[in-house]
Coordinates of C-alpha atoms in Angstrom, one line a residue:
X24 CA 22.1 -43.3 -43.4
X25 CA 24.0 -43.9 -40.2
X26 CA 24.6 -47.3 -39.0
X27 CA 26.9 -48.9 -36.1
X28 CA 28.4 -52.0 -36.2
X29 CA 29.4 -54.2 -33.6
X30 CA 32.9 -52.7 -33.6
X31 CA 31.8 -49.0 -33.4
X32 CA 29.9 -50.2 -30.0
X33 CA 33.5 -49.3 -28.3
X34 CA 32.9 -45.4 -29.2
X35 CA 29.4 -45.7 -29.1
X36 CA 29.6 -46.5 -25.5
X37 CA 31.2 -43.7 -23.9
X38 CA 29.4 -41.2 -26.3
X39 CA 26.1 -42.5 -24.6
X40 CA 27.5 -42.5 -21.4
X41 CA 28.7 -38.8 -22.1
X42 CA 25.2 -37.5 -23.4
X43 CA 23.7 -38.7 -20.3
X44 CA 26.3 -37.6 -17.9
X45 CA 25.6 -34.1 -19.6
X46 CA 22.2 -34.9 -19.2
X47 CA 22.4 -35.9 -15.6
X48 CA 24.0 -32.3 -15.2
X49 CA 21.6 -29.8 -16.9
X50 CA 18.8 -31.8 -14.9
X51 CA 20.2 -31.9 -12.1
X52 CA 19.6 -35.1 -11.6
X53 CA 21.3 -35.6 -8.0
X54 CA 18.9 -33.1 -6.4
X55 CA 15.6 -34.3 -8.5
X56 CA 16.4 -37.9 -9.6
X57 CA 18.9 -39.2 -6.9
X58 CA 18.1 -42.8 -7.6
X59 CA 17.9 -42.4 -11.4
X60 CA 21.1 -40.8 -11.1
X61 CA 22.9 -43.9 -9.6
X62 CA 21.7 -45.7 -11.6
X63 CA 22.8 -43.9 -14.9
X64 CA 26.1 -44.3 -13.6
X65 CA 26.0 -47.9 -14.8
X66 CA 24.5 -46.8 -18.4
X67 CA 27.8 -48.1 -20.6
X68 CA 27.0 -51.4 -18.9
X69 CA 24.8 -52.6 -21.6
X70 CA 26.8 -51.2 -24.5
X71 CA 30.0 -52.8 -22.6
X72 CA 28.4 -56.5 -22.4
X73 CA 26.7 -56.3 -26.0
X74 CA 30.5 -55.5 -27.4
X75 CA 32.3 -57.9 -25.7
X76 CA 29.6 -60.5 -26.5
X77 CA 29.9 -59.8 -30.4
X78 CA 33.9 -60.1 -29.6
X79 CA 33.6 -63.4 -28.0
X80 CA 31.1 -64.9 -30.5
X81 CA 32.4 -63.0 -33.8
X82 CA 28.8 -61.6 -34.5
X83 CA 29.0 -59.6 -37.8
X84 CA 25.4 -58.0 -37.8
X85 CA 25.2 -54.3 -37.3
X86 CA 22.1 -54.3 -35.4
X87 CA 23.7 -54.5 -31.4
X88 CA 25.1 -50.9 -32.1
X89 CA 21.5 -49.4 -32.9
X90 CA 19.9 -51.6 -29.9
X91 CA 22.2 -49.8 -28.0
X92 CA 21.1 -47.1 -29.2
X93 CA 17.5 -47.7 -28.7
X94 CA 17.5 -49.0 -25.5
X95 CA 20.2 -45.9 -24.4
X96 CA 17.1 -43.4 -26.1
X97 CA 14.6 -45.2 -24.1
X98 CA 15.9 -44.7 -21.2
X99 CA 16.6 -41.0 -21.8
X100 CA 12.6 -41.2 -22.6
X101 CA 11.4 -42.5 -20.1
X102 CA 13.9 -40.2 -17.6
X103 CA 12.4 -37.2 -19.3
X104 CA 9.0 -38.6 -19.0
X105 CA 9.8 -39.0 -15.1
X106 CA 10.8 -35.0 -14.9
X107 CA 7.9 -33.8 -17.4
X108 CA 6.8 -31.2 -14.6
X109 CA 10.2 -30.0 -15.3
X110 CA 10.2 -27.6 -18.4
X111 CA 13.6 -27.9 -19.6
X112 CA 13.0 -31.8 -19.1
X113 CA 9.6 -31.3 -21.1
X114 CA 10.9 -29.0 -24.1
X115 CA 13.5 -31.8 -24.2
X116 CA 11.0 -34.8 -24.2
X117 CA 9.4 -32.8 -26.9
X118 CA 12.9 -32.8 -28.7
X119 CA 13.4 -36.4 -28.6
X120 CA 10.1 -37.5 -29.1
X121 CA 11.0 -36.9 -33.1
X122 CA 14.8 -38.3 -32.9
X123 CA 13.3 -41.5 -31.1
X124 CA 10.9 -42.4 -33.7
X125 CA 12.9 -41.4 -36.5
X126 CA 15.4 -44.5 -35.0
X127 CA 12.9 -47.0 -34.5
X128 CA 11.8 -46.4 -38.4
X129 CA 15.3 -46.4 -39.1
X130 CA 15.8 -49.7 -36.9
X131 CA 13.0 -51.5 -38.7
X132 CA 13.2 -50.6 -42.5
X133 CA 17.0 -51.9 -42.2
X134 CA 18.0 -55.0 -43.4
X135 CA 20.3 -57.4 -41.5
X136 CA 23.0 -56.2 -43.4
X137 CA 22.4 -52.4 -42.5
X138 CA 20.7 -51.6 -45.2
X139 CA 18.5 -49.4 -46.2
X140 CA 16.1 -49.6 -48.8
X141 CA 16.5 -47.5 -52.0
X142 CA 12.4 -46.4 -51.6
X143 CA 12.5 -45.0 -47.8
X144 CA 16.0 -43.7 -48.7
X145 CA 15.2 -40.1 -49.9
X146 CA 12.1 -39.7 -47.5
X147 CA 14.7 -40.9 -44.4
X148 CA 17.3 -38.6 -45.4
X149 CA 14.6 -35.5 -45.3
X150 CA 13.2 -37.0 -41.6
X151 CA 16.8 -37.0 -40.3
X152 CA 17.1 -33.2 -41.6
X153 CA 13.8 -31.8 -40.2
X154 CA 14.5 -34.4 -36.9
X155 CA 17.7 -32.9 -36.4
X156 CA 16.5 -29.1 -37.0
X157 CA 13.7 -30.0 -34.7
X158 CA 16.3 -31.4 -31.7
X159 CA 18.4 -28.6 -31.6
X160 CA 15.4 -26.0 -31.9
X161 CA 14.0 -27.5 -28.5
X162 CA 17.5 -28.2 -27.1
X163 CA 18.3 -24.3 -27.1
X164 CA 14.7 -23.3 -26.0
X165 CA 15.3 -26.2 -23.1
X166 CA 18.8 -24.2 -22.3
X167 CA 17.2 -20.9 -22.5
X168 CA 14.1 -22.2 -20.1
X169 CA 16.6 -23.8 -17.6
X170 CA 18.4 -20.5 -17.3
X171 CA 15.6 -18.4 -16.5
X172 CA 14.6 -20.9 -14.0
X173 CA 18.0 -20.6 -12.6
X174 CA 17.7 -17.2 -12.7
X175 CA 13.8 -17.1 -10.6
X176 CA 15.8 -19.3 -8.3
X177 CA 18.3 -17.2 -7.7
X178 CA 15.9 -14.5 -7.1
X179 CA 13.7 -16.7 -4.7
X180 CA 17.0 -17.8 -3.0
X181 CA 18.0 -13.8 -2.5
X182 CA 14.7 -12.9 -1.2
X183 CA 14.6 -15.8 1.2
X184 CA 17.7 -14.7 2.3
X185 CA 16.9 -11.2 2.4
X186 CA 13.9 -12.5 4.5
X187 CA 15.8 -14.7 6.8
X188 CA 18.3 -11.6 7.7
X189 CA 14.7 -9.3 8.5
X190 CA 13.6 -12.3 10.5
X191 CA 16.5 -12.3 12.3
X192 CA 17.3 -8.7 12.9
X193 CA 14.0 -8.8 14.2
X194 CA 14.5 -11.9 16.9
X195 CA 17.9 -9.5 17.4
X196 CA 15.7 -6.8 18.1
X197 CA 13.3 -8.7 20.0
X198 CA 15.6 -9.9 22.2
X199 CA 17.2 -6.2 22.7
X200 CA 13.9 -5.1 24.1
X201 CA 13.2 -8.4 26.1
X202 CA 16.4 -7.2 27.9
X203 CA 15.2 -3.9 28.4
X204 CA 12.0 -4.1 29.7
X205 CA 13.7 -6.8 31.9
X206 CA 15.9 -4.1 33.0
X207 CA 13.5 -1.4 33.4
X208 CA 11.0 -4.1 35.4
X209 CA 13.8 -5.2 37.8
X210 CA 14.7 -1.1 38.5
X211 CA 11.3 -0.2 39.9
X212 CA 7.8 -1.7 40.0
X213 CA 6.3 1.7 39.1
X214 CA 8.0 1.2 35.6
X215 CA 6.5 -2.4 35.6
X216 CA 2.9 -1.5 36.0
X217 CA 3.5 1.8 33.3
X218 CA 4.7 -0.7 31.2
X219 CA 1.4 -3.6 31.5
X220 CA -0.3 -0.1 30.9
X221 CA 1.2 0.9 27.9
X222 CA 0.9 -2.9 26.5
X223 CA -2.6 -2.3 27.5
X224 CA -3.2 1.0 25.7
X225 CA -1.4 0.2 22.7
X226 CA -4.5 -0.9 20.5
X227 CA -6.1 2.4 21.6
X228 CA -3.5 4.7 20.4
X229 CA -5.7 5.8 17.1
X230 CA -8.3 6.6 19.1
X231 CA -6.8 8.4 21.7
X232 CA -5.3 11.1 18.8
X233 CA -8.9 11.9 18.2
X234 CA -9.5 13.2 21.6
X235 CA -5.7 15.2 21.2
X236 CA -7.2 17.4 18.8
X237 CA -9.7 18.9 21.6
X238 CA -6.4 20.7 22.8
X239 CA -6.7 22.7 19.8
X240 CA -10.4 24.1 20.2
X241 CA -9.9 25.6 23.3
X242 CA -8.2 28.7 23.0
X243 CA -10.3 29.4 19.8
X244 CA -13.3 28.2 22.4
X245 CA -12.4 30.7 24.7
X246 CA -12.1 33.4 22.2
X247 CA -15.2 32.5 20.5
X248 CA -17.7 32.6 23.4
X249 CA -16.2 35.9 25.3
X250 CA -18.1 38.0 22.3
X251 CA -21.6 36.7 23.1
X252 CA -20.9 36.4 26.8
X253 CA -20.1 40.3 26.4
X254 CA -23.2 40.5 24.3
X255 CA -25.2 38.9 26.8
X256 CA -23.7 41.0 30.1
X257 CA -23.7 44.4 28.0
X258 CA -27.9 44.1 27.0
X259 CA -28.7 42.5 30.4
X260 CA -26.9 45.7 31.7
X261 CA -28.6 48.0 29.6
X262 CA -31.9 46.1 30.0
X263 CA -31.6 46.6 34.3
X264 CA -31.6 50.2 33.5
X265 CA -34.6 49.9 30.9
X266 CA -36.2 48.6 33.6
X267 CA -34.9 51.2 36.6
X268 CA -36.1 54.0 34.2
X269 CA -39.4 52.4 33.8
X270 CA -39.8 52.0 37.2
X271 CA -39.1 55.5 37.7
X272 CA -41.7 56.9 34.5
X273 CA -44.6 54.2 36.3
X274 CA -44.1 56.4 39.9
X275 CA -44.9 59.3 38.1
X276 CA -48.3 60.9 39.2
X277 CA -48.4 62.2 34.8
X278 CA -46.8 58.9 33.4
X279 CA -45.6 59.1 29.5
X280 CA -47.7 56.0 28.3
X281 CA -45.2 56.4 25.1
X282 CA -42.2 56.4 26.6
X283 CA -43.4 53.8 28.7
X284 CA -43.6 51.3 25.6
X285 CA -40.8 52.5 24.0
X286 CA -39.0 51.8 26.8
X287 CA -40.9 48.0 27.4
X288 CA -39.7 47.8 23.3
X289 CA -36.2 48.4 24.0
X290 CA -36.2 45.9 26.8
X291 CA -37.7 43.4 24.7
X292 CA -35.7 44.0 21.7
X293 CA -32.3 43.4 24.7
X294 CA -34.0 40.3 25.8
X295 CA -34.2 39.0 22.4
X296 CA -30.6 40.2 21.7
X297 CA -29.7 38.8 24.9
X298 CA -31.2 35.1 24.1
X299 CA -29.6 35.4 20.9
X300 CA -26.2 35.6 22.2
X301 CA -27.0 32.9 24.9
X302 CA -27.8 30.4 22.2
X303 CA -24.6 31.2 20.4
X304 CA -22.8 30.8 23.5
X305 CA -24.4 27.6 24.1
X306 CA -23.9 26.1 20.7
X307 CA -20.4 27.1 21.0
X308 CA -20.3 24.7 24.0
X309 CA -22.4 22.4 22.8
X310 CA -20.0 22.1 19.9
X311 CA -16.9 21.6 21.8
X312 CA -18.8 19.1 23.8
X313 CA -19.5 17.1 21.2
X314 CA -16.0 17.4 20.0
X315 CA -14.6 15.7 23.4
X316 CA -17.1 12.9 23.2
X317 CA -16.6 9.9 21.3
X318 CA -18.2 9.5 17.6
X319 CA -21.6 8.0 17.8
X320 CA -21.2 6.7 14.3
X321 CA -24.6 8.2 13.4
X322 CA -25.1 10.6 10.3
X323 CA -27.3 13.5 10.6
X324 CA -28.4 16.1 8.1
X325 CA -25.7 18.8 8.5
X326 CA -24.8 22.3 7.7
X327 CA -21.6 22.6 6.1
X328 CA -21.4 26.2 5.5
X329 CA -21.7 26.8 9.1
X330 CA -19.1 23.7 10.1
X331 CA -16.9 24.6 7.8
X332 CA -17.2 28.6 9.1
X333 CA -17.1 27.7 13.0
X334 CA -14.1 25.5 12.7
X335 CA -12.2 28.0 10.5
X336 CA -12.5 30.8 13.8
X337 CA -11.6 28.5 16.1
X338 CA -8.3 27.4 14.1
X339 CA -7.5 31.0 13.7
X340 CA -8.1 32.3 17.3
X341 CA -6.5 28.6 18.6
X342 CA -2.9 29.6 16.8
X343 CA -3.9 33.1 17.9
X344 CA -3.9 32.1 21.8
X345 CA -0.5 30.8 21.2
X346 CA 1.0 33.7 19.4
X347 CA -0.9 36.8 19.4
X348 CA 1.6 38.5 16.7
X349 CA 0.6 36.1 14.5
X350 CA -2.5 37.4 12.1
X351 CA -3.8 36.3 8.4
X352 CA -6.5 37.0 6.3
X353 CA -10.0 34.9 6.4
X354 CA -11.3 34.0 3.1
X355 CA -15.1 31.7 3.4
X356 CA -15.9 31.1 0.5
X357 CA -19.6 29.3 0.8
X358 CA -22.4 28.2 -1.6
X359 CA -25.5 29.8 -0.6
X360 CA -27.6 26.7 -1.9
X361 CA -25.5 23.9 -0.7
X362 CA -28.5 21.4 0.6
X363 CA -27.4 20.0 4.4
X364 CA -25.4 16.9 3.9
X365 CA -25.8 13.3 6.2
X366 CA -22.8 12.9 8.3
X367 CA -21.1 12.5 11.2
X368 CA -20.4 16.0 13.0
X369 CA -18.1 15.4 15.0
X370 CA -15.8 13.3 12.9
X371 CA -16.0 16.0 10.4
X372 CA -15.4 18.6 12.4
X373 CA -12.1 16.8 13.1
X374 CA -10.9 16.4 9.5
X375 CA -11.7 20.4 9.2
X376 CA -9.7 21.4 12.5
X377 CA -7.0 19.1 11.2
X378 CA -7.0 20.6 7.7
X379 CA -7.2 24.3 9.1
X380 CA -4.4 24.0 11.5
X381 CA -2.3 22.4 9.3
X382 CA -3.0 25.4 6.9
X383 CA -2.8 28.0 9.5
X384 CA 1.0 26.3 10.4
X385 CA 1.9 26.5 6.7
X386 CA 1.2 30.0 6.4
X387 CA 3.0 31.1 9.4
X388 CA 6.4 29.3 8.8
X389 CA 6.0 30.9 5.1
X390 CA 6.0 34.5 7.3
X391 CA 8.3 33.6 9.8
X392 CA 11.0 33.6 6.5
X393 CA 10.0 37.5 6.1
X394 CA 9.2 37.7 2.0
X395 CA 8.5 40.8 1.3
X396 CA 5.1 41.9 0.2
X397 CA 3.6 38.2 1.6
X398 CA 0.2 37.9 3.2
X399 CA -0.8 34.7 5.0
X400 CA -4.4 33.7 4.2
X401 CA -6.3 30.3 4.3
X402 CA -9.8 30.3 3.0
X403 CA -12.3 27.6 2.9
X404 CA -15.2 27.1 0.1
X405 CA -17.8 24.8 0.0
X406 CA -20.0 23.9 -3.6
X407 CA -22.1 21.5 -5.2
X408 CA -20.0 19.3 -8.0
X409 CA -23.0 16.9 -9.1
X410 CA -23.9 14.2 -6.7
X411 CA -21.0 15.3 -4.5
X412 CA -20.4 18.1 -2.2
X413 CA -16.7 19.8 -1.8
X414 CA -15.4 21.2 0.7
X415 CA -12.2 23.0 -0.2
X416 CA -9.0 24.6 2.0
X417 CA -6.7 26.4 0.2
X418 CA -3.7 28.3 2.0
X419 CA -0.4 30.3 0.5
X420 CA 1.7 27.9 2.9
X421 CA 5.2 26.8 2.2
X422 CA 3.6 23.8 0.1
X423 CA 4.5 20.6 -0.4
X424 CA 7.3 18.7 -3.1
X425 CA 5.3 15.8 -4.9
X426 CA 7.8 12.9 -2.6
X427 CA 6.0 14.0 0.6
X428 CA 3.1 14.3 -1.1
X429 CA 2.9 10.8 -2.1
X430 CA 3.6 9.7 1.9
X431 CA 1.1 12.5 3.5
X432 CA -1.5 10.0 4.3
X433 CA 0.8 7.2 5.7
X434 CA 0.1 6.8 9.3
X435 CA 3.1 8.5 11.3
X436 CA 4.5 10.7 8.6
X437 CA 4.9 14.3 9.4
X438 CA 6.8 17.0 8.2
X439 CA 6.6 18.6 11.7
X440 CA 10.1 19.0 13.7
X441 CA 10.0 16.5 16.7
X442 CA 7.4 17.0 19.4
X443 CA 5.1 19.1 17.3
X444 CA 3.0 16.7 15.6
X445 CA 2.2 12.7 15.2
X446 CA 1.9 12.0 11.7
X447 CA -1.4 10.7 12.7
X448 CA -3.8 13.7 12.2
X449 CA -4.0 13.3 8.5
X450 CA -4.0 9.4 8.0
X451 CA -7.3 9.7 10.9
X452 CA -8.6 12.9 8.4
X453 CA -8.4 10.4 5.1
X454 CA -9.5 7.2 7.0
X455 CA -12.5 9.2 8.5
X456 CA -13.4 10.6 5.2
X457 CA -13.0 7.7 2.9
X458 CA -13.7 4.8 4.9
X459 CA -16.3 6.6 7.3
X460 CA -18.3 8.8 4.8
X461 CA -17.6 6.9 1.6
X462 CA -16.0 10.3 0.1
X463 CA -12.4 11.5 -1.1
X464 CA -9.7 13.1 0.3
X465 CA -7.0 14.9 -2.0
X466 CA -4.1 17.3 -2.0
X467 CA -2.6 19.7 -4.4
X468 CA 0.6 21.3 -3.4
X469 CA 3.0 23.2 -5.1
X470 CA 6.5 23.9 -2.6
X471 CA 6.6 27.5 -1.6
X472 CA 3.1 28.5 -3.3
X473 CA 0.8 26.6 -0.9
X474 CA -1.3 24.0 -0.2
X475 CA -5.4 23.0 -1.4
X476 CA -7.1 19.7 0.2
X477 CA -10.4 18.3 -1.8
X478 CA -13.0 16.8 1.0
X479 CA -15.6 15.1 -1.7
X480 CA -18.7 13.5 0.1
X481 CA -21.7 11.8 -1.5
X482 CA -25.1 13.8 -1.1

């Protein structure tokens, strides 16, 4: 067994005081344990005084080296104990824990003259293997927990940084516009007011877009309503001569009492015709009336063949107003037994305009690139998938690559050039659909084959 005697205290000493100074370091004991750190500095003090005191009274006995041991340990104990929040300071507590006790058995079962005895010889030996098995076991697991703490810290610290450079670009940027709207306030006070107007108008911005799209209904309006308005003046036309000629039979001294009420029929049938048309016209502008207005929030039982079918026309002809060389094929595709559906109208009606414009833009810059033999066409179907009604637009568009795909519902993204769209009209179509009708919104794209958006709605 290992002993030290009084002599060996002059190695023993600066071997303790080295431990700890390596200690001190992979602790880090001037940033966690400033005072305990001083005061290690003063550690060979003890073993110092306890040699030179054996010197200067000749002591023989063996047992100053392994107090100075003990009471070097302790203190390396009760250090660790101190840091056991720390985990390399706890997986080394857990390493000394074993080496500790194994000395004070060591300490006690010795005799004065460093003995040991033969009995605890064999057993001592094995403790000092598995104790020293056991201490370098934890000391690597210790080394290996310090540097992945080293290495969180160093990721903390570049993240931090990374954080502190944002925070100051944006007081940099900050201060950038300060200076401009100073400047722009100090050029005119028109600019000053536009500007506490803007400020003013900036939380409103979302809802604003959702009036923006009324733009788009009215050339398809205007287009819509001339064919029942001509309905309406042709019959009413037809039905003042109706009613000319029956004047004309009634003056008649031998009146035609048949042609008479073939004549009233006709002009009934006109005046049923004629209120038919009217109504159309009507709903037409009742439609694009409610369109302008703001949502009421309030779900009604709706038809979405016929949403889905008026919105589709006024898409078309809307694009048509703009362009009138520009033409492609119609496909509704509706189910017949699709039971009316609670929702909000005119939020729907927005998400569908938005969808069928989008489409409509596809398919035309996919013709504007002159491919032979290619026919623009956006269709729209409508069925029952369970508990859930779909409502499906499909166009043979340029289509989409899956990496804008991914962003197409992020508030501001468009692939528009500059000037031609937001990036809003989409992200107001998904929030509108998932958050305000508790459905789903999703897109299927392949790039130059087109484009398919899924509008899923609870019953």
């Amino acid at each position: 067994m290992a002993h030290y005697s009084n002599s060996d205290l002059f190695f023993v000493t600066p071997l303790v005081y080295g431990m700890v100074g390596a200690l001190r370091k992979f602790l880090d004991l001037p940033r966690r344990l400033p005072v305990w750190n001083r005061a290690l500095n003063w550690i060979w003090v003890p073993g110092a005084a306890l040699f030179v005191a054996s010197q200067a009274l000749n002591l023989q006995t063996t047992t100053l080296g392994d107090v100075y041991w003990l009471l070097a340990l302790g203190v390396i104990m009760a250090m660790l104990l101190v840091l056991r929040d720390y985990r390399p300071a706890r997986s080394l507590l857990l390493a000394m824990a074993p080496f500790v006790l194994y000395k004070l058995v060591e300490y006690v079962l010795e005799t004065p003259q460093g003995k040991i005895p033969k009995q605890y010889d064999s057993a001592l030996d094995t403790s000092q293997a598995f104790v020293i098995i056991w201490l370098f076991t934890f000391i690597f697991i210790a080394r290996s927990q310090k540097k992945q703490l080293e290495k969180e810290q160093a990721l903390r610290e570049e993240e931090e940084k990374a954080k502190r450079l944002i925070e100051a670009q944006n007081a940099q940027l900050e201060h950038l516009v300060a200076e401009r709207t100073a400047a722009l306030t100090n050029q005119a006070e028109e600019l000053r007011t536009a500007l506490t107007e803007l400020r003013t108008t900036q939380a409103q911005l979302i809802q604003s877009e959702k009036m923006a799209s009324l733009g788009e209904l009215t050339a398809g309006i205007a287009h819509e309503i001339q064919n029942p308005l001509n309905f309406v003046n042709n019959f009413a036309e037809v039905s003042a001569e109706l009613v000319t000629e029956l004047e004309e039979e009634r003056e008649k001294p031998d009146r035609d009492l048949e042609l008479e009420a073939d004549l009233l029929a006709d002009l009934k049938q006109n005046l049923q015709k004629i209120h038919q048309h009217g109504g159309r016209a009507a709903s037409i502008v009742r439609g694009m009336l409610e369109h302008s207005r703001a949502s009421s929030g309030e779900r009604v039982p709706t038809d979405l063949n016929q949403l889905a079918d008026e919105y589709l026309r006024l898409a078309y002809h809307g694009l048509r107003a703009k362009d009138k060389t520009f033409n492609a094929t119609l496909k509704p595709e509706f189910d017949p037994s699709l039971p009316p559906v609670a929702v909000i109208a005119q939020d729907l009606g927005r998400v569908l305009l938005n969808l069928l414009t989008n489409a409509f833009y596809a398919v035309k810059q996919r013709q504007q690139k002159g491919e032979p033999g290619y026919a623009p066409t956006v269709s729209v179907s409508t069925r029952r998938v369970g508990d859930d009604v779909e409502i499906r637009v499909r166009d043979n568009g340029t289509g989409m690559p899956e990496s804008v795909q991914a962003k197409i519902f992020q508030p501001f993204f468009t692939t528009k050039p500059t000037g031609e769209g937001t990036g809003l009209g989409l992200s107001l179509s998904y929030d509108i659909v998932t958050q305000g009708h508790g459905g789903t919104l999703a897109v299927e794209s392949r790039e130059g084959e087109g484009t398919e958006f899924v509008i899923s709605l609870p019953v």
